[in-house]
mmCIF file of C-alpha atoms and ligand atoms in Angstrom:
data_model
loop_
_atom_site.group_PDB
_atom_site.id
_atom_site.type_symbol
_atom_site.label_atom_id
_atom_site.label_comp_id
_atom_site.label_asym_id
_atom_site.label_seq_id
_atom_site.Cartn_x
_atom_site.Cartn_y
_atom_site.Cartn_z
ATOM 1 C CA MET A 447 -51.488 79.759 -159.706
ATOM 2 C CA LYS A 448 -48.477 81.953 -160.420
ATOM 3 C CA ILE A 449 -48.589 85.494 -159.011
ATOM 4 C CA ARG A 450 -46.458 88.411 -160.147
ATOM 5 C CA LEU A 451 -46.205 91.921 -158.752
ATOM 6 C CA GLN A 452 -44.742 94.509 -161.065
ATOM 7 C CA ASP A 453 -43.673 97.926 -159.755
ATOM 8 C CA LEU A 454 -46.500 97.715 -157.232
ATOM 9 C CA THR A 455 -46.921 100.903 -155.199
ATOM 10 C CA LYS A 456 -49.482 102.059 -152.667
ATOM 11 C CA GLN A 457 -49.340 105.665 -151.646
ATOM 12 C CA TYR A 458 -51.490 107.028 -148.848
ATOM 13 C CA ARG A 459 -51.620 110.761 -148.306
ATOM 14 C CA HIS A 460 -48.499 110.966 -146.162
ATOM 15 C CA THR A 461 -47.064 107.481 -146.457
ATOM 16 C CA THR A 462 -45.705 105.230 -149.155
ATOM 17 C CA ALA A 463 -46.999 101.979 -147.671
ATOM 18 C CA VAL A 464 -45.575 99.839 -150.498
ATOM 19 C CA ASN A 465 -42.818 101.154 -152.725
ATOM 20 C CA ASN A 466 -42.241 99.733 -156.180
ATOM 21 C CA LEU A 467 -42.495 96.073 -155.247
ATOM 22 C CA ASN A 468 -41.404 93.469 -157.802
ATOM 23 C CA LEU A 469 -42.018 89.862 -156.945
ATOM 24 C CA GLU A 470 -42.774 86.547 -158.583
ATOM 25 C CA ILE A 471 -44.450 83.723 -156.684
ATOM 26 C CA THR A 472 -44.364 80.335 -158.351
ATOM 27 C CA SER A 473 -47.332 78.006 -158.461
ATOM 28 C CA GLY A 474 -47.662 76.023 -155.224
ATOM 29 C CA GLU A 475 -45.109 78.115 -153.390
ATOM 30 C CA PHE A 476 -45.450 79.094 -149.723
ATOM 31 C CA LEU A 477 -44.151 82.656 -149.612
ATOM 32 C CA VAL A 478 -43.869 84.465 -146.291
ATOM 33 C CA VAL A 479 -43.827 88.267 -146.154
ATOM 34 C CA LEU A 480 -41.930 89.261 -143.011
ATOM 35 C CA GLY A 481 -41.510 92.714 -141.526
ATOM 36 C CA SER A 482 -42.142 94.736 -138.415
ATOM 37 C CA SER A 483 -45.318 96.694 -137.864
ATOM 38 C CA GLY A 484 -45.894 99.332 -140.540
ATOM 39 C CA SER A 485 -43.566 97.752 -143.120
ATOM 40 C CA GLY A 486 -46.336 97.379 -145.711
ATOM 41 C CA LYS A 487 -47.183 93.683 -145.356
ATOM 42 C CA SER A 488 -50.946 94.003 -144.923
ATOM 43 C CA THR A 489 -51.214 96.628 -147.616
ATOM 44 C CA THR A 490 -49.481 94.229 -150.023
ATOM 45 C CA LEU A 491 -51.845 91.424 -149.075
ATOM 46 C CA ASN A 492 -54.899 93.662 -149.316
ATOM 47 C CA MET A 493 -53.911 94.714 -152.831
ATOM 48 C CA LEU A 494 -53.561 91.037 -153.785
ATOM 49 C CA ALA A 495 -57.004 90.354 -152.321
ATOM 50 C CA GLY A 496 -58.517 93.318 -154.142
ATOM 51 C CA LEU A 497 -59.437 95.120 -150.917
ATOM 52 C CA GLU A 498 -57.101 98.026 -151.724
ATOM 53 C CA ALA A 499 -56.389 99.459 -155.165
ATOM 54 C CA PRO A 500 -52.714 99.967 -156.086
ATOM 55 C CA THR A 501 -51.632 103.555 -156.714
ATOM 56 C CA SER A 502 -49.495 102.249 -159.568
ATOM 57 C CA GLY A 503 -48.058 98.990 -160.850
ATOM 58 C CA TYR A 504 -49.633 95.666 -161.730
ATOM 59 C CA ILE A 505 -50.769 92.442 -160.153
ATOM 60 C CA PHE A 506 -50.737 89.379 -162.408
ATOM 61 C CA PHE A 507 -52.529 86.121 -161.589
ATOM 62 C CA ASN A 508 -50.965 83.713 -164.067
ATOM 63 C CA GLU A 509 -50.658 85.966 -167.130
ATOM 64 C CA HIS A 510 -53.691 88.170 -166.420
ATOM 65 C CA ILE A 511 -53.661 91.625 -164.879
ATOM 66 C CA VAL A 512 -56.203 91.587 -162.032
ATOM 67 C CA ASN A 513 -55.938 95.216 -160.856
ATOM 68 C CA GLN A 514 -59.580 95.826 -161.782
ATOM 69 C CA THR A 515 -60.915 92.389 -160.756
ATOM 70 C CA PRO A 516 -63.215 92.605 -157.712
ATOM 71 C CA PRO A 517 -62.251 90.484 -154.649
ATOM 72 C CA GLY A 518 -65.059 87.951 -155.167
ATOM 73 C CA LYS A 519 -63.849 87.186 -158.691
ATOM 74 C CA ARG A 520 -60.190 86.608 -157.840
ATOM 75 C CA ASP A 521 -60.667 82.992 -156.663
ATOM 76 C CA ILE A 522 -58.541 83.445 -153.573
ATOM 77 C CA ALA A 523 -59.248 82.616 -149.932
ATOM 78 C CA LEU A 524 -58.359 84.975 -147.122
ATOM 79 C CA VAL A 525 -57.489 83.918 -143.595
ATOM 80 C CA PHE A 526 -57.064 86.660 -141.026
ATOM 81 C CA GLN A 527 -55.973 86.837 -137.419
ATOM 82 C CA SER A 528 -59.564 87.264 -136.298
ATOM 83 C CA TYR A 529 -61.361 84.113 -137.266
ATOM 84 C CA ALA A 530 -64.435 85.897 -138.632
ATOM 85 C CA LEU A 531 -66.639 82.831 -138.198
ATOM 86 C CA TYR A 532 -70.392 83.290 -138.402
ATOM 87 C CA PRO A 533 -71.451 83.006 -134.740
ATOM 88 C CA HIS A 534 -75.007 81.886 -135.474
ATOM 89 C CA MET A 535 -73.888 79.004 -137.697
ATOM 90 C CA LYS A 536 -72.624 75.635 -136.584
ATOM 91 C CA VAL A 537 -69.116 74.568 -137.632
ATOM 92 C CA TYR A 538 -70.594 72.491 -140.453
ATOM 93 C CA ASP A 539 -72.456 75.469 -141.903
ATOM 94 C CA ASN A 540 -69.492 77.780 -141.462
ATOM 95 C CA ILE A 541 -67.394 75.414 -143.594
ATOM 96 C CA ALA A 542 -70.201 74.838 -146.108
ATOM 97 C CA PHE A 543 -70.972 78.543 -146.530
ATOM 98 C CA PRO A 544 -68.455 79.423 -149.288
ATOM 99 C CA LEU A 545 -69.673 76.413 -151.291
ATOM 100 C CA LYS A 546 -73.334 77.305 -150.838
ATOM 101 C CA ILE A 547 -72.946 80.863 -152.061
ATOM 102 C CA ARG A 548 -71.166 79.535 -155.143
ATOM 103 C CA LYS A 549 -73.858 76.880 -155.583
ATOM 104 C CA GLU A 550 -71.222 74.156 -155.840
ATOM 105 C CA LYS A 551 -71.950 70.431 -156.104
ATOM 106 C CA ASP A 552 -71.194 67.703 -153.542
ATOM 107 C CA ILE A 553 -71.188 70.183 -150.680
ATOM 108 C CA HIS A 554 -71.725 67.591 -147.951
ATOM 109 C CA GLN A 555 -68.891 65.400 -149.158
ATOM 110 C CA LYS A 556 -66.482 68.351 -149.436
ATOM 111 C CA VAL A 557 -67.306 69.581 -145.928
ATOM 112 C CA ILE A 558 -66.825 66.125 -144.415
ATOM 113 C CA GLU A 559 -63.537 65.622 -146.255
ATOM 114 C CA THR A 560 -62.062 68.992 -145.280
ATOM 115 C CA ALA A 561 -63.241 68.694 -141.677
ATOM 116 C CA GLY A 562 -61.581 65.268 -141.492
ATOM 117 C CA MET A 563 -58.326 66.652 -142.833
ATOM 118 C CA LEU A 564 -58.279 69.309 -140.099
ATOM 119 C CA GLY A 565 -59.446 67.065 -137.250
ATOM 120 C CA LEU A 566 -62.795 68.811 -136.979
ATOM 121 C CA SER A 567 -65.115 65.840 -137.600
ATOM 122 C CA ALA A 568 -66.294 65.694 -133.986
ATOM 123 C CA LEU A 569 -67.021 69.409 -133.816
ATOM 124 C CA LEU A 570 -69.303 69.889 -136.810
ATOM 125 C CA GLN A 571 -72.458 70.381 -134.735
ATOM 126 C CA LYS A 572 -70.920 72.936 -132.362
ATOM 127 C CA TYR A 573 -71.214 76.703 -132.479
ATOM 128 C CA PRO A 574 -68.073 78.893 -132.657
ATOM 129 C CA LYS A 575 -68.541 80.094 -129.073
ATOM 130 C CA GLU A 576 -68.169 76.481 -127.889
ATOM 131 C CA LEU A 577 -64.715 76.152 -129.489
ATOM 132 C CA SER A 578 -61.202 76.906 -128.258
ATOM 133 C CA GLY A 579 -59.028 79.452 -130.093
ATOM 134 C CA GLY A 580 -57.149 76.697 -131.897
ATOM 135 C CA GLU A 581 -60.356 74.986 -132.989
ATOM 136 C CA LYS A 582 -61.801 78.250 -134.292
ATOM 137 C CA GLN A 583 -58.613 78.816 -136.233
ATOM 138 C CA ARG A 584 -58.907 75.386 -137.801
ATOM 139 C CA VAL A 585 -62.509 76.075 -138.767
ATOM 140 C CA ALA A 586 -61.385 79.308 -140.416
ATOM 141 C CA LEU A 587 -58.733 77.344 -142.308
ATOM 142 C CA ALA A 588 -61.255 74.678 -143.278
ATOM 143 C CA ARG A 589 -63.572 77.334 -144.637
ATOM 144 C CA ALA A 590 -60.736 78.770 -146.707
ATOM 145 C CA LEU A 591 -59.567 75.358 -147.880
ATOM 146 C CA VAL A 592 -62.916 73.744 -148.683
ATOM 147 C CA ARG A 593 -63.376 75.312 -152.061
ATOM 148 C CA LYS A 594 -59.825 74.810 -153.307
ATOM 149 C CA PRO A 595 -59.060 78.388 -154.255
ATOM 150 C CA GLN A 596 -56.252 79.393 -156.630
ATOM 151 C CA ALA A 597 -54.362 81.024 -153.767
ATOM 152 C CA PHE A 598 -54.414 81.526 -150.022
ATOM 153 C CA LEU A 599 -53.721 84.948 -148.564
ATOM 154 C CA MET A 600 -53.046 84.772 -144.847
ATOM 155 C CA ASP A 601 -52.485 87.700 -142.513
ATOM 156 C CA GLU A 602 -51.005 86.622 -139.154
ATOM 157 C CA PRO A 603 -53.491 83.747 -138.928
ATOM 158 C CA LEU A 604 -51.820 82.156 -135.908
ATOM 159 C CA SER A 605 -51.112 85.176 -133.756
ATOM 160 C CA ASN A 606 -54.178 84.681 -131.524
ATOM 161 C CA LEU A 607 -53.055 81.217 -130.483
ATOM 162 C CA ASP A 608 -50.970 80.530 -127.398
ATOM 163 C CA ALA A 609 -47.414 79.245 -127.866
ATOM 164 C CA PRO A 610 -47.839 75.415 -127.817
ATOM 165 C CA LEU A 611 -50.895 75.599 -130.033
ATOM 166 C CA ARG A 612 -49.123 77.918 -132.434
ATOM 167 C CA LEU A 613 -46.374 75.344 -132.813
ATOM 168 C CA SER A 614 -48.787 72.539 -133.716
ATOM 169 C CA ALA A 615 -50.897 74.824 -135.913
ATOM 170 C CA ARG A 616 -47.745 75.794 -137.800
ATOM 171 C CA GLY A 617 -46.988 72.162 -138.549
ATOM 172 C CA GLU A 618 -50.566 71.530 -139.582
ATOM 173 C CA LEU A 619 -50.647 74.532 -141.880
ATOM 174 C CA LYS A 620 -47.428 73.561 -143.590
ATOM 175 C CA ARG A 621 -48.673 69.995 -144.114
ATOM 176 C CA LEU A 622 -51.979 71.170 -145.507
ATOM 177 C CA GLN A 623 -50.329 73.576 -147.876
ATOM 178 C CA ARG A 624 -47.935 70.893 -149.134
ATOM 179 C CA LYS A 625 -50.810 68.491 -149.645
ATOM 180 C CA SER A 626 -53.122 70.950 -151.396
ATOM 181 C CA ASN A 627 -50.233 72.582 -153.293
ATOM 182 C CA ILE A 628 -52.118 75.886 -153.355
ATOM 183 C CA THR A 629 -49.997 79.032 -153.785
ATOM 184 C CA THR A 630 -49.874 80.729 -150.387
ATOM 185 C CA ILE A 631 -48.819 84.201 -149.327
ATOM 186 C CA TYR A 632 -48.483 84.487 -145.589
ATOM 187 C CA VAL A 633 -47.871 87.732 -143.728
ATOM 188 C CA THR A 634 -46.201 87.784 -140.314
ATOM 189 C CA HIS A 635 -43.942 89.832 -138.041
ATOM 190 C CA ASP A 636 -42.687 86.631 -136.388
ATOM 191 C CA GLN A 637 -39.339 85.474 -137.754
ATOM 192 C CA THR A 638 -39.715 81.963 -136.344
ATOM 193 C CA GLU A 639 -42.928 81.527 -138.306
ATOM 194 C CA ALA A 640 -41.245 82.900 -141.395
ATOM 195 C CA LEU A 641 -38.190 80.649 -141.133
ATOM 196 C CA THR A 642 -40.209 77.505 -140.388
ATOM 197 C CA LEU A 643 -43.074 77.976 -142.855
ATOM 198 C CA GLY A 644 -41.689 79.739 -145.880
ATOM 199 C CA ASP A 645 -40.320 78.111 -149.019
ATOM 200 C CA ARG A 646 -39.048 81.645 -149.522
ATOM 201 C CA ILE A 647 -39.205 84.742 -147.358
ATOM 202 C CA VAL A 648 -39.630 88.354 -148.445
ATOM 203 C CA ILE A 649 -38.315 90.848 -145.916
ATOM 204 C CA MET A 650 -39.873 94.293 -146.018
ATOM 205 C CA ASP A 651 -39.004 97.519 -144.245
ATOM 206 C CA LYS A 652 -40.863 100.823 -144.638
ATOM 207 C CA GLY A 653 -42.557 99.625 -147.801
ATOM 208 C CA ASN A 654 -39.322 98.469 -149.434
ATOM 209 C CA LEU A 655 -38.308 94.928 -150.251
ATOM 210 C CA GLN A 656 -35.026 94.240 -148.444
ATOM 211 C CA GLN A 657 -34.325 90.673 -149.510
ATOM 212 C CA ILE A 658 -36.048 87.649 -150.940
ATOM 213 C CA GLY A 659 -34.680 84.150 -150.510
ATOM 214 C CA THR A 660 -34.998 80.754 -148.875
ATOM 215 C CA PRO A 661 -34.783 80.716 -145.068
ATOM 216 C CA GLU A 662 -31.209 79.396 -145.368
ATOM 217 C CA GLU A 663 -30.163 82.141 -147.788
ATOM 218 C CA ILE A 664 -31.635 84.837 -145.573
ATOM 219 C CA TYR A 665 -29.995 83.503 -142.439
ATOM 220 C CA LEU A 666 -26.634 82.510 -143.872
ATOM 221 C CA ARG A 667 -26.192 85.336 -146.359
ATOM 222 C CA PRO A 668 -28.219 88.366 -145.264
ATOM 223 C CA GLY A 669 -28.147 90.811 -148.159
ATOM 224 C CA ASN A 670 -27.739 93.977 -146.136
ATOM 225 C CA VAL A 671 -27.297 95.385 -142.639
ATOM 226 C CA PHE A 672 -31.051 95.660 -142.079
ATOM 227 C CA VAL A 673 -31.690 91.966 -142.774
ATOM 228 C CA ALA A 674 -28.615 90.944 -140.758
ATOM 229 C CA GLY A 675 -29.957 92.825 -137.755
ATOM 230 C CA PHE A 676 -33.552 91.733 -138.258
ATOM 231 C CA ILE A 677 -33.138 87.956 -138.548
ATOM 232 C CA GLY A 678 -31.736 86.026 -135.616
ATOM 233 C CA THR A 679 -32.289 86.373 -131.873
ATOM 234 C CA PRO A 680 -30.356 87.933 -130.363
ATOM 235 C CA PRO A 681 -29.414 89.890 -133.472
ATOM 236 C CA MET A 682 -26.076 89.734 -135.241
ATOM 237 C CA ASN A 683 -23.245 91.634 -133.547
ATOM 238 C CA MET A 684 -22.076 94.366 -135.900
ATOM 239 C CA ILE A 685 -19.293 96.912 -135.593
ATOM 240 C CA HIS A 686 -17.638 99.481 -137.836
ATOM 241 C CA VAL A 687 -14.106 98.471 -138.745
ATOM 242 C CA GLU A 688 -11.301 100.822 -139.786
ATOM 243 C CA PRO A 689 -8.315 98.657 -140.779
ATOM 244 C CA CYS A 690 -4.891 99.749 -139.551
ATOM 245 C CA GLY A 691 -2.118 97.498 -140.679
ATOM 246 C CA ASP A 692 -2.517 93.907 -141.724
ATOM 247 C CA ARG A 693 -4.081 92.365 -138.635
ATOM 248 C CA SER A 694 -5.648 95.093 -136.583
ATOM 249 C CA PHE A 695 -8.458 97.589 -136.819
ATOM 250 C CA PHE A 696 -10.111 100.376 -134.920
ATOM 251 C CA SER A 697 -13.746 100.458 -134.008
ATOM 252 C CA GLY A 698 -14.385 103.860 -132.505
ATOM 253 C CA GLU A 699 -11.510 104.486 -130.103
ATOM 254 C CA THR A 700 -10.681 100.850 -129.495
ATOM 255 C CA ARG A 701 -7.965 98.934 -131.314
ATOM 256 C CA PHE A 702 -8.637 95.246 -131.955
ATOM 257 C CA GLU A 703 -6.237 92.539 -133.048
ATOM 258 C CA PHE A 704 -7.587 90.252 -135.732
ATOM 259 C CA PRO A 705 -6.666 86.536 -135.698
ATOM 260 C CA VAL A 706 -5.803 86.396 -139.422
ATOM 261 C CA PRO A 707 -4.890 88.980 -142.058
ATOM 262 C CA LEU A 708 -7.897 91.243 -142.553
ATOM 263 C CA PRO A 709 -9.626 90.564 -145.866
ATOM 264 C CA VAL A 710 -10.696 94.209 -146.094
ATOM 265 C CA LYS A 711 -8.467 97.207 -146.682
ATOM 266 C CA THR A 712 -11.061 99.945 -146.341
ATOM 267 C CA ASN A 713 -13.705 100.802 -143.762
ATOM 268 C CA CYS A 714 -16.370 98.125 -143.415
ATOM 269 C CA ILE A 715 -19.072 96.765 -141.189
ATOM 270 C CA PHE A 716 -18.114 93.497 -139.555
ATOM 271 C CA GLY A 717 -20.844 91.108 -138.391
ATOM 272 C CA ILE A 718 -20.804 87.881 -136.413
ATOM 273 C CA ARG A 719 -23.802 85.961 -135.090
ATOM 274 C CA PRO A 720 -24.031 85.342 -131.323
ATOM 275 C CA GLU A 721 -24.097 81.568 -131.876
ATOM 276 C CA LYS A 722 -20.838 81.721 -133.839
ATOM 277 C CA LEU A 723 -18.819 83.138 -130.951
ATOM 278 C CA THR A 724 -17.282 80.890 -128.319
ATOM 279 C CA ILE A 725 -16.201 81.939 -124.878
ATOM 280 C CA ALA A 726 -12.566 81.079 -124.108
ATOM 281 C CA PRO A 727 -10.375 81.881 -121.104
ATOM 282 C CA ALA A 728 -8.983 85.408 -120.840
ATOM 283 C CA ASN A 729 -5.759 85.980 -122.786
ATOM 284 C CA THR A 730 -6.458 83.173 -125.266
ATOM 285 C CA PRO A 731 -4.350 84.009 -128.338
ATOM 286 C CA SER A 732 -6.324 85.436 -131.257
ATOM 287 C CA ALA A 733 -9.476 85.896 -129.175
ATOM 288 C CA ILE A 734 -11.119 89.273 -128.626
ATOM 289 C CA PRO A 735 -10.827 90.171 -124.941
ATOM 290 C CA GLY A 736 -13.994 91.116 -123.066
ATOM 291 C CA MET A 737 -15.800 91.085 -119.766
ATOM 292 C CA ILE A 738 -19.063 89.285 -119.040
ATOM 293 C CA GLU A 739 -21.561 91.914 -117.992
ATOM 294 C CA TYR A 740 -24.682 89.873 -117.681
ATOM 295 C CA ILE A 741 -25.914 86.341 -118.374
ATOM 296 C CA GLU A 742 -29.457 85.443 -119.390
ATOM 297 C CA TYR A 743 -30.315 81.886 -118.471
ATOM 298 C CA LEU A 744 -32.805 80.346 -120.901
ATOM 299 C CA GLY A 745 -32.666 76.726 -119.747
ATOM 300 C CA HIS A 746 -31.244 75.108 -122.829
ATOM 301 C CA GLU A 747 -28.913 77.977 -123.583
ATOM 302 C CA LEU A 748 -27.270 81.092 -122.197
ATOM 303 C CA ILE A 749 -27.120 84.544 -123.716
ATOM 304 C CA SER A 750 -24.075 86.362 -122.383
ATOM 305 C CA HIS A 751 -23.609 90.097 -122.775
ATOM 306 C CA VAL A 752 -19.890 90.624 -123.210
ATOM 307 C CA LYS A 753 -18.337 94.075 -123.159
ATOM 308 C CA ILE A 754 -15.448 94.233 -125.613
ATOM 309 C CA ALA A 755 -14.938 98.020 -125.623
ATOM 310 C CA PRO A 756 -16.360 100.958 -123.656
ATOM 311 C CA ASN A 757 -19.294 101.322 -126.032
ATOM 312 C CA ILE A 758 -19.470 97.847 -127.562
ATOM 313 C CA THR A 759 -21.307 94.897 -126.045
ATOM 314 C CA TRP A 760 -21.643 91.665 -127.968
ATOM 315 C CA TYR A 761 -24.162 88.903 -127.451
ATOM 316 C CA VAL A 762 -22.858 85.365 -127.197
ATOM 317 C CA LYS A 763 -25.202 82.405 -127.395
ATOM 318 C CA SER A 764 -23.919 79.196 -125.891
ATOM 319 C CA THR A 765 -24.935 76.117 -123.966
ATOM 320 C CA ALA A 766 -24.019 75.770 -120.281
ATOM 321 C CA GLU A 767 -20.637 77.318 -119.496
ATOM 322 C CA GLN A 768 -18.667 77.802 -116.320
ATOM 323 C CA ILE A 769 -18.901 81.580 -116.485
ATOM 324 C CA ARG A 770 -20.194 84.317 -114.238
ATOM 325 C CA ALA A 771 -20.875 88.003 -114.560
ATOM 326 C CA GLY A 772 -17.642 89.918 -114.037
ATOM 327 C CA ASP A 773 -15.395 87.223 -115.580
ATOM 328 C CA LEU A 774 -12.717 88.273 -118.036
ATOM 329 C CA VAL A 775 -12.892 86.132 -121.164
ATOM 330 C CA GLY A 776 -11.785 85.877 -124.782
ATOM 331 C CA LEU A 777 -14.215 85.587 -127.683
ATOM 332 C CA LYS A 778 -13.192 83.239 -130.466
ATOM 333 C CA PHE A 779 -14.693 82.860 -133.896
ATOM 334 C CA SER A 780 -13.966 81.321 -137.233
ATOM 335 C CA CYS A 781 -13.268 83.709 -140.079
ATOM 336 C CA ASP A 782 -15.718 81.717 -142.237
ATOM 337 C CA ASP A 783 -18.551 82.982 -140.047
ATOM 338 C CA ILE A 784 -17.891 86.684 -140.549
ATOM 339 C CA HIS A 785 -20.296 88.818 -142.545
ATOM 340 C CA TRP A 786 -18.987 91.991 -144.212
ATOM 341 C CA PHE A 787 -21.074 94.950 -145.310
ATOM 342 C CA ASP A 788 -20.359 98.202 -147.098
ATOM 343 C CA PRO A 789 -20.619 101.043 -144.541
ATOM 344 C CA ILE A 790 -22.206 103.417 -147.052
ATOM 345 C CA THR A 791 -24.572 101.273 -149.106
ATOM 346 C CA GLN A 792 -25.059 98.793 -146.199
ATOM 347 C CA VAL A 793 -24.996 95.997 -148.787
ATOM 348 C CA ARG A 794 -23.307 92.655 -148.190
ATOM 349 C CA ILE A 795 -19.759 92.241 -149.518
ATOM 350 C CA GLU A 796 -18.636 88.824 -150.756
ATOM 351 C CA PHE A 797 -15.001 87.829 -150.963
HETATM 352 P P1 LIG P 1233 -47.888 96.171 -141.745
HETATM 353 O O1 LIG P 1233 -48.966 95.250 -142.212
HETATM 354 O O2 LIG P 1233 -46.529 95.742 -142.170
HETATM 355 O O3 LIG P 1233 -47.964 96.448 -140.274
HETATM 356 P P2 LIG P 1233 -49.343 98.177 -143.228
HETATM 357 O O4 LIG P 1233 -49.360 97.658 -144.628
HETATM 358 O O5 LIG P 1233 -50.571 97.987 -142.415
HETATM 359 O O6 LIG P 1233 -48.079 97.590 -142.460
HETATM 360 O O7 LIG P 1233 -49.014 99.730 -143.257
HETATM 361 C C1 LIG P 1233 -47.922 100.283 -143.960
HETATM 362 C C2 LIG P 1233 -47.926 101.793 -143.778
HETATM 363 O O8 LIG P 1233 -49.051 102.367 -144.402
HETATM 364 C C3 LIG P 1233 -47.997 102.238 -142.318
HETATM 365 O O9 LIG P 1233 -47.173 103.353 -142.161
HETATM 366 C C4 LIG P 1233 -49.435 102.588 -142.125
HETATM 367 O O10 LIG P 1233 -49.597 103.571 -141.135
HETATM 368 C C5 LIG P 1233 -49.837 103.101 -143.495
HETATM 369 N N1 LIG P 1233 -51.268 102.850 -143.787
HETATM 370 C C6 LIG P 1233 -51.851 101.627 -143.867
HETATM 371 N N2 LIG P 1233 -53.161 101.740 -144.169
HETATM 372 C C7 LIG P 1233 -53.414 103.076 -144.278
HETATM 373 C C8 LIG P 1233 -54.581 103.860 -144.569
HETATM 374 N N3 LIG P 1233 -55.754 103.294 -144.839
HETATM 375 N N4 LIG P 1233 -54.444 105.209 -144.596
HETATM 376 C C9 LIG P 1233 -53.252 105.792 -144.338
HETATM 377 N N5 LIG P 1233 -52.124 105.123 -144.070
HETATM 378 C C10 LIG P 1233 -52.189 103.793 -144.015
#
C-alpha cells in the first residue's frame, strides 16, 4: 500500500507536535522516522494508525483519504515497545487472536506458518510470562504479521531488548519485511536502527521534517546543520569560517591556514566528520595543528578529543595510533570530505 501525508499538522494546546508534514511512502517501502524525544514521531504514527486525529492536512492510503476511518478499518498492524500480549493466552492463541476476531479462514495453518517464520514453533503452548523479552517481541511481531495487513506501524519495537538481541532482532525484522513486502513505517530515536533498517529515513526535529533520503544520502550529504550534527557518532565537527585571503580563515579569534584555496568567499559553516580526519605529526604541512586533550579507548577504535583553538575541540575517530594525551599533532583531511553550510539558513551548500 502507498501512503501519502499532505500538509499533516497536529496541534496540541501549547505545542505543534507535527508541523505541515508532506511525505510519500511507496508500496513495500521500509521508512524509518528518526528524531529525538519530543520531535513528533509518535504523534505522526498515531495519526497514521487513527489513534489521534490530525488538526489539519490529509492522510492517503493508496488514493483514499482515511482521516475519518476508524483504526480497526485501516487494515494496518501496530507493534509497540511494550509487547501488549494477552497474558492469559498461550502464544498460539495470541497469534491466532487477530484472525479469530476477523473470522478468517485457515487460522491454524496461518498461525503455524507465521510461527515457523519467526522461530516460535516450539513455544506455541507457552504463556507470555514464560518467555524471554526477545521471544515476547517475536510473538508480538507474529501477531502483527499473521493477517498480512496493508501496512505495519512500529513504534520503537526493539527498545526493550538488550544489545545482542536487538542486533539479531533487527536482522530478522528486515528479512521479514523484505519477504512480506508490506509497507512499514518504523519510529525510533536510535540512529543505528535507522541507518541499518530504513530504505529511506525521515529526520524530524520539533515537529518539522529536516531531511528525507536513503541512509547513504543522509550520511554523505546531510541537508542542513541539524542533520549533520544529529547523524554520526561522535557528531560532525563544525566551525564558523570567515575567509581572509585565499588560503586562510578565522574562526572566532583563531586564524587557520587552509591546505588548498578556499572554495568559499563569504562566511560559512565548515564541517568534517571525525572519521575523515587523520592524526599526523605536529608541524605536518597543510595540517591543522592541535593538542590531544583526551583519548577514549573503544577497543576497535579510538575517539581523540583534539583542541585546535582555545574554544574549539574536534573529535577524531581512528584505529590504534601511537598517541597520548598532551601530544601535539596535526589534523589532515581531504577537501572532498568537507561539508559546507550557509551560516544563516543552515542549509547545505554544494559546489
Ligand atoms: P516523539 O514520539 O518524537 O518523542 P511525540 O510525538 O510523542 O514525540 O510528541 C511531540 C510533541 O507533542 C512533544 O512536545 C509532546 O510533549 C507533545 N505531545 C504529545 N502528545 C501530547 C498530548 N496528548 N497533549 C499535549 N502535548 C502532547
